Coordinates of C-alpha atoms and ligand atoms in Angstrom, one line a residue:
X1 CA 112.7 94.9 109.3
X2 CA 110.8 91.6 110.4
X3 CA 108.0 91.4 112.9
X4 CA 106.1 88.9 115.0
X5 CA 102.2 88.1 114.6
X6 CA 100.8 87.3 118.2
X7 CA 101.3 84.2 120.3
X8 CA 99.9 83.1 123.6
X9 CA 103.2 82.0 124.7
X10 CA 104.4 84.1 127.4
X11 CA 107.9 85.9 126.8
X12 CA 110.2 85.1 129.4
X13 CA 113.6 87.1 128.4
X14 CA 113.9 90.8 128.0
X15 CA 114.8 90.0 124.2
X16 CA 116.9 92.7 122.2
X17 CA 116.2 92.3 118.4
X18 CA 119.1 91.3 116.4
X19 CA 117.2 90.3 113.1
X20 CA 118.7 93.2 110.9
X21 CA 117.7 93.0 107.4
X22 CA 116.6 89.0 108.0
X23 CA 113.1 88.2 106.2
X24 CA 111.9 85.0 107.0
X25 CA 113.7 84.7 110.6
X26 CA 113.6 86.9 113.6
X27 CA 116.8 86.8 115.9
X28 CA 116.9 87.7 119.2
X29 CA 119.3 87.6 122.2
X30 CA 119.1 88.1 126.0
X31 CA 121.1 86.7 129.0
X32 CA 123.3 84.9 127.0
X33 CA 120.6 83.1 125.2
X34 CA 120.2 83.5 121.3
X35 CA 116.8 82.9 120.0
X36 CA 116.2 81.8 116.3
X37 CA 112.6 81.9 114.9
X38 CA 111.4 80.9 111.9
X39 CA 109.1 83.6 110.8
X40 CA 106.8 82.0 108.2
X41 CA 103.8 81.3 110.4
X42 CA 101.5 81.7 107.1
X43 CA 103.1 78.2 106.2
X44 CA 103.2 76.9 109.3
X45 CA 107.0 77.8 109.5
X46 CA 107.9 76.1 106.3
X47 CA 111.5 76.8 104.9
X48 CA 112.5 78.2 101.6
X49 CA 116.2 78.5 101.1
X50 CA 116.4 82.0 101.7
X51 CA 115.0 81.0 105.5
X52 CA 117.6 78.4 106.0
X53 CA 120.5 80.7 104.7
X54 CA 119.3 83.0 107.2
X55 CA 119.1 80.8 110.1
X56 CA 122.9 79.6 109.0
X57 CA 123.9 83.3 109.5
X58 CA 122.2 83.5 112.8
X59 CA 123.5 80.4 114.1
X60 CA 127.1 81.7 113.2
X61 CA 126.5 84.6 114.6
X62 CA 125.5 83.1 117.9
X63 CA 128.1 80.7 117.9
X64 CA 130.9 83.4 117.3
X65 CA 129.2 85.8 120.0
X66 CA 131.4 85.1 123.1
X67 CA 128.4 86.8 125.2
X68 CA 126.0 83.7 124.0
X69 CA 126.0 80.4 125.8
X70 CA 122.8 78.5 124.4
X71 CA 120.6 78.9 121.4
X72 CA 117.1 78.2 121.2
X73 CA 115.5 77.0 117.8
X74 CA 111.8 77.7 117.4
X75 CA 108.9 78.9 115.1
X76 CA 107.0 82.1 115.2
X77 CA 103.3 81.6 116.5
X78 CA 101.4 78.7 118.6
X79 CA 100.5 76.7 115.7
X80 CA 103.7 75.3 114.1
X81 CA 107.9 74.8 115.1
X82 CA 108.6 74.2 111.2
X83 CA 106.5 72.0 108.5
X84 CA 109.8 71.4 106.7
X85 CA 110.4 72.4 103.4
X86 CA 108.0 74.7 101.5
X87 CA 106.5 72.5 98.8
X88 CA 105.5 75.6 96.8
X89 CA 109.1 76.2 95.7
X90 CA 110.3 73.0 95.4
X91 CA 111.6 72.2 91.9
X92 CA 112.7 69.0 90.4
X93 CA 116.0 69.0 92.0
X94 CA 115.7 70.8 95.1
X95 CA 114.1 73.8 96.7
X96 CA 114.3 77.1 94.3
X97 CA 115.8 80.4 95.2
X98 CA 114.9 83.6 93.6
X99 CA 117.2 82.8 91.0
X100 CA 115.8 79.7 90.2
X101 CA 118.5 77.8 91.7
X102 CA 117.7 74.6 93.6
X103 CA 119.2 73.8 97.4
X104 CA 118.9 71.2 99.8
X105 CA 120.9 73.6 102.1
X106 CA 118.6 72.4 105.1
X107 CA 121.3 69.7 105.5
X108 CA 124.2 72.3 105.8
X109 CA 122.1 73.5 108.7
X110 CA 121.7 70.4 110.1
X111 CA 125.8 70.0 110.3
X112 CA 125.9 73.5 111.6
X113 CA 123.5 72.8 114.3
X114 CA 125.6 69.4 115.2
X115 CA 128.6 70.7 115.0
X116 CA 127.9 74.1 117.0
X117 CA 130.1 73.9 120.1
X118 CA 126.9 75.3 122.3
X119 CA 123.9 73.7 123.5
X120 CA 120.7 74.2 120.7
X121 CA 117.5 73.6 122.3
X122 CA 114.5 73.1 120.0
X123 CA 111.5 75.0 121.5
X124 CA 108.6 73.6 120.0
X125 CA 104.8 74.9 119.4
X126 CA 102.3 73.1 117.3
X127 CA 103.7 71.1 114.4
X128 CA 107.3 69.6 114.1
X129 CA 106.8 67.7 110.3
X130 CA 109.1 66.8 107.8
X131 CA 112.4 68.5 107.4
X132 CA 110.9 70.5 110.3
X133 CA 110.6 67.5 112.5
X134 CA 114.4 66.5 111.7
X135 CA 115.3 70.1 112.7
X136 CA 114.0 69.8 116.5
X137 CA 115.2 66.1 116.5
X138 CA 119.0 67.1 115.9
X139 CA 119.0 69.8 118.3
X140 CA 120.7 68.8 121.6
X141 CA 117.3 69.2 123.5
X142 CA 113.4 69.4 122.7
X143 CA 111.4 71.1 124.8
X144 CA 107.8 70.7 123.7
X145 CA 104.4 72.5 124.1
X146 CA 101.4 70.4 125.2
X147 CA 99.9 71.3 121.4
X148 CA 103.0 69.8 119.8
X149 CA 102.4 67.4 117.3
X150 CA 105.5 65.5 115.4
X151 CA 106.1 63.4 112.3
X152 CA 107.4 62.9 109.1
X153 CA 105.8 63.3 105.7
X154 CA 108.7 62.4 103.1
X155 CA 107.0 59.2 101.6
X156 CA 104.0 60.9 101.3
X157 CA 105.2 64.1 99.4
X158 CA 107.9 62.4 97.6
X159 CA 110.8 62.8 99.9
X160 CA 113.0 61.2 102.4
X161 CA 116.0 62.0 104.9
X162 CA 118.6 59.3 105.1
X163 CA 121.0 61.3 106.6
X164 CA 120.2 62.4 110.3
X165 CA 116.5 62.1 109.8
X166 CA 117.1 58.3 109.5
X167 CA 120.1 56.9 111.4
X168 CA 120.3 59.7 114.2
X169 CA 116.2 59.1 114.5
X170 CA 116.9 55.7 115.0
X171 CA 119.6 56.0 117.8
X172 CA 116.9 58.5 119.7
X173 CA 113.8 56.3 119.5
X174 CA 115.1 53.0 118.2
X175 CA 115.1 51.3 115.2
X176 CA 111.7 49.8 115.2
X177 CA 110.0 53.4 116.1
X178 CA 112.2 55.2 113.2
X179 CA 111.0 52.9 110.7
X180 CA 107.4 53.5 111.9
X181 CA 107.7 57.0 111.9
X182 CA 108.9 56.8 108.6
X183 CA 106.9 54.2 107.1
X184 CA 103.6 55.0 107.9
X185 CA 104.1 58.7 108.3
X186 CA 101.6 59.4 111.2
X187 CA 101.8 62.1 113.2
X188 CA 102.3 61.9 117.3
X189 CA 101.3 64.1 119.9
X190 CA 103.7 65.8 122.7
X191 CA 103.0 63.0 125.4
X192 CA 103.8 60.1 122.4
X193 CA 106.8 61.8 121.8
X194 CA 107.9 62.1 125.6
X195 CA 107.1 58.3 126.1
X196 CA 109.5 57.4 122.8
X197 CA 112.5 60.0 124.0
X198 CA 112.2 62.5 121.1
X199 CA 111.3 65.4 123.5
X200 CA 113.1 66.3 127.1
X201 CA 109.5 67.8 128.6
X202 CA 106.3 69.1 127.8
X203 CA 104.5 71.6 129.2
X204 CA 101.4 73.9 128.8
X205 CA 101.7 76.1 125.3
X206 CA 101.8 79.6 127.4
X207 CA 104.8 78.3 129.4
X208 CA 106.7 77.0 126.9
X209 CA 109.3 79.9 126.5
X210 CA 109.7 80.4 130.4
X211 CA 110.3 76.5 130.7
X212 CA 112.8 77.0 127.7
X213 CA 114.6 79.9 129.3
X214 CA 114.8 78.1 132.9
X215 CA 116.5 75.5 131.0
X216 CA 118.8 77.9 129.4
X217 CA 119.5 79.8 132.5
X218 CA 120.8 76.6 134.3
X219 CA 122.8 75.4 131.5
X220 CA 124.5 78.6 131.3
X221 CA 125.7 78.3 135.0
X222 CA 127.9 75.3 133.8
X223 CA 131.3 75.3 132.8
X224 CA 131.5 76.1 128.6
X225 CA 134.1 74.0 127.9
X226 CA 132.7 70.9 130.0
X227 CA 129.1 71.4 127.9
X228 CA 131.3 71.7 124.6
X229 CA 133.4 68.4 125.5
X230 CA 129.9 66.8 126.3
X231 CA 128.3 67.7 123.1
X232 CA 131.2 66.6 121.0
X233 CA 131.2 63.3 122.9
X234 CA 127.8 62.6 122.3
X235 CA 128.3 63.8 118.5
X236 CA 131.5 61.3 118.4
X237 CA 128.9 58.2 119.0
X238 CA 126.3 59.1 116.6
X239 CA 127.8 61.6 113.8
X240 CA 130.2 59.2 112.1
X241 CA 133.6 60.6 111.3
X242 CA 132.4 64.3 111.8
X243 CA 131.4 63.8 115.1
X244 CA 135.0 62.1 115.8
X245 CA 136.3 65.1 114.4
X246 CA 134.4 67.5 116.6
X247 CA 135.9 65.9 119.7
X248 CA 139.3 65.4 118.5
X249 CA 139.4 68.9 117.6
X250 CA 138.0 70.0 121.0
X251 CA 141.4 68.0 122.6
X252 CA 143.5 70.1 120.0
X253 CA 142.1 73.0 121.4
X254 CA 142.5 71.8 125.1
X255 CA 145.8 70.7 124.2
X256 CA 146.7 74.2 122.7
X257 CA 145.8 75.4 126.4
X258 CA 148.5 73.6 128.1
X259 CA 152.1 75.0 129.0
X260 CA 152.9 71.4 127.0
X261 CA 151.3 72.1 123.8
X262 CA 152.4 75.9 123.9
X263 CA 156.2 74.6 124.6
X264 CA 156.1 73.0 120.9
X265 CA 154.9 76.6 119.6
X266 CA 157.2 78.4 121.8
X267 CA 160.5 76.3 120.6
X268 CA 159.6 76.8 117.0
X269 CA 159.3 80.4 117.0
X270 CA 162.2 80.7 119.2
X271 CA 164.3 78.4 117.0
X272 CA 165.3 76.1 119.5
X273 CA 164.8 72.2 120.7
X274 CA 161.4 72.2 122.6
X275 CA 162.0 71.0 126.1
X276 CA 159.0 68.4 126.7
X277 CA 161.2 66.7 129.3
X278 CA 159.8 69.1 132.2
X279 CA 156.2 67.6 131.9
X280 CA 154.8 64.6 133.6
X281 CA 154.0 61.7 131.7
X282 CA 150.6 60.9 133.5
X283 CA 149.7 57.1 134.1
Ligands
LIG301 C1 101.7 71.1 108.9 C2 100.7 70.6 109.1 C3 100.0 69.4 109.4 C4 99.7 71.8 109.3 O1 98.4 71.3 109.3 P1 97.2 72.6 109.4 O2 97.2 73.4 110.6 O3 95.9 72.2 108.9 O4 97.3 73.7 108.2 P2 97.5 74.0 106.7 O5 96.0 74.5 106.5 O6 97.3 72.3 106.3 O7 98.5 74.8 106.1 C5 98.5 76.2 106.8 C6 99.2 76.7 105.5 O8 100.6 76.4 105.1 C7 100.6 75.8 104.2 N1 102.0 74.9 104.4 C8 101.9 73.9 105.2 N2 103.1 73.2 105.4 C9 103.7 73.7 103.9 C10 104.7 73.0 103.6 N3 105.4 72.3 104.1 N4 104.7 73.8 102.2 C11 104.4 74.6 101.8 N5 103.1 75.5 102.3 C12 102.7 74.7 103.3 C13 99.5 75.3 103.7 O9 99.5 74.8 102.2 C14 98.3 76.5 103.9 O10 98.6 77.4 103.0 P3 97.2 77.7 102.2 O11 97.5 78.9 101.2 O12 96.1 78.0 103.2 O13 96.6 76.4 101.3 C15 100.3 70.4 107.1 O14 100.1 71.8 106.7 C16 100.8 70.0 106.6 O15 101.0 68.6 106.6 N6 101.8 70.4 105.7 C17 103.2 69.6 105.0 C18 103.8 69.1 105.3 C19 104.8 68.5 104.6 O16 105.0 67.6 103.8 N7 106.2 68.9 104.4 C20 107.1 68.8 103.6 C21 108.0 67.4 103.9 S1 109.6 67.1 103.1 C22 110.5 68.2 103.6 O17 110.1 69.1 104.5 C23 112.1 67.9 102.8 C24 113.2 69.0 103.7 C25 114.3 69.0 103.0 O18 114.4 69.6 102.5 C26 115.4 67.8 102.7 C27 115.9 67.7 101.7 C28 116.8 66.7 101.8 C29 117.2 65.5 102.6 C30 116.3 65.9 103.6 C31 115.5 66.7 103.8 C32 114.7 66.8 105.2 O19 114.0 65.9 105.2 O20 114.6 67.5 105.8

């Protein structure tokens, strides 16, 4: 079983361990909150293909667990949220797994986070750099500790994220700032990140989880369907056809839940003509 290294962040919930056989990830649940923690502090929580695969598995579990309403994504320890792809296993066309197969599977994880119908909150202590910065960026909310530092390194290390990392970043911080972040590869402190709208709030390191869990508890008081619709509505504006598909899929789900939608199914199964005449045409 995975173990956690010491941290000065005060635990804020009675977390139950669901890490199972995960090697690179810790996975906990409490009070309707799922917490996915990248557990590779020795490399500032850089991800390798296995890390990403386990994060996808944990995220899928959280998505399909009816008792979970909100998901926290974080990194183990005080020093880093995530420092991006593990450069030690970077091959010539992606990141190598134990079999030597090359992956860029963090792109799949990004899509999973965007399309998860539950709010995903990045809880950031220390560095969120490179692909790690993109991970926090694409979360619905980001809560930063005072020691958080943000930035891209792609053009320095021979990489770039031309997907969410470019266009979605520009929609969050503006075109000029996004180009500055990528072209100059500077690091930004938590206050600077707050000022440019990259994070929602900044708190002392020790209080990071308390604040994040307080936000989760407040979200959990609210309508799951309203939250789901809002997330997909926000994504529809930024995530292209995939974003529109999510919003449309949620509309279909809501229609299935109506008597009118069910009349079509029932009529088919009962081999009769559907009676849609009994339903009002709303103005
Ligand atoms: C994060 C740092 C700024 C932290 O600095 P510091 O606190 O001084 O610690 P260090 O002494 O540098 O690091 C400690 C220890 O960790 C190792 N380490 C840190 N980061 C990595 C890493 N990313 N890979 C491998 N190892 C790492 C470091 O070497 C040290 O080990 P020792 O054994 O003690 O030497 C600083 O560490 C730093 O700048 N790190 C590198 C950041 C970086 O450039 N990351 C990669 C960016 S590229 C990327 O993430 C691509 C991701 C991707 O898969 C992708 C693919 C396709 C499209 C888009 C993407 C995408 O961007 O998402």
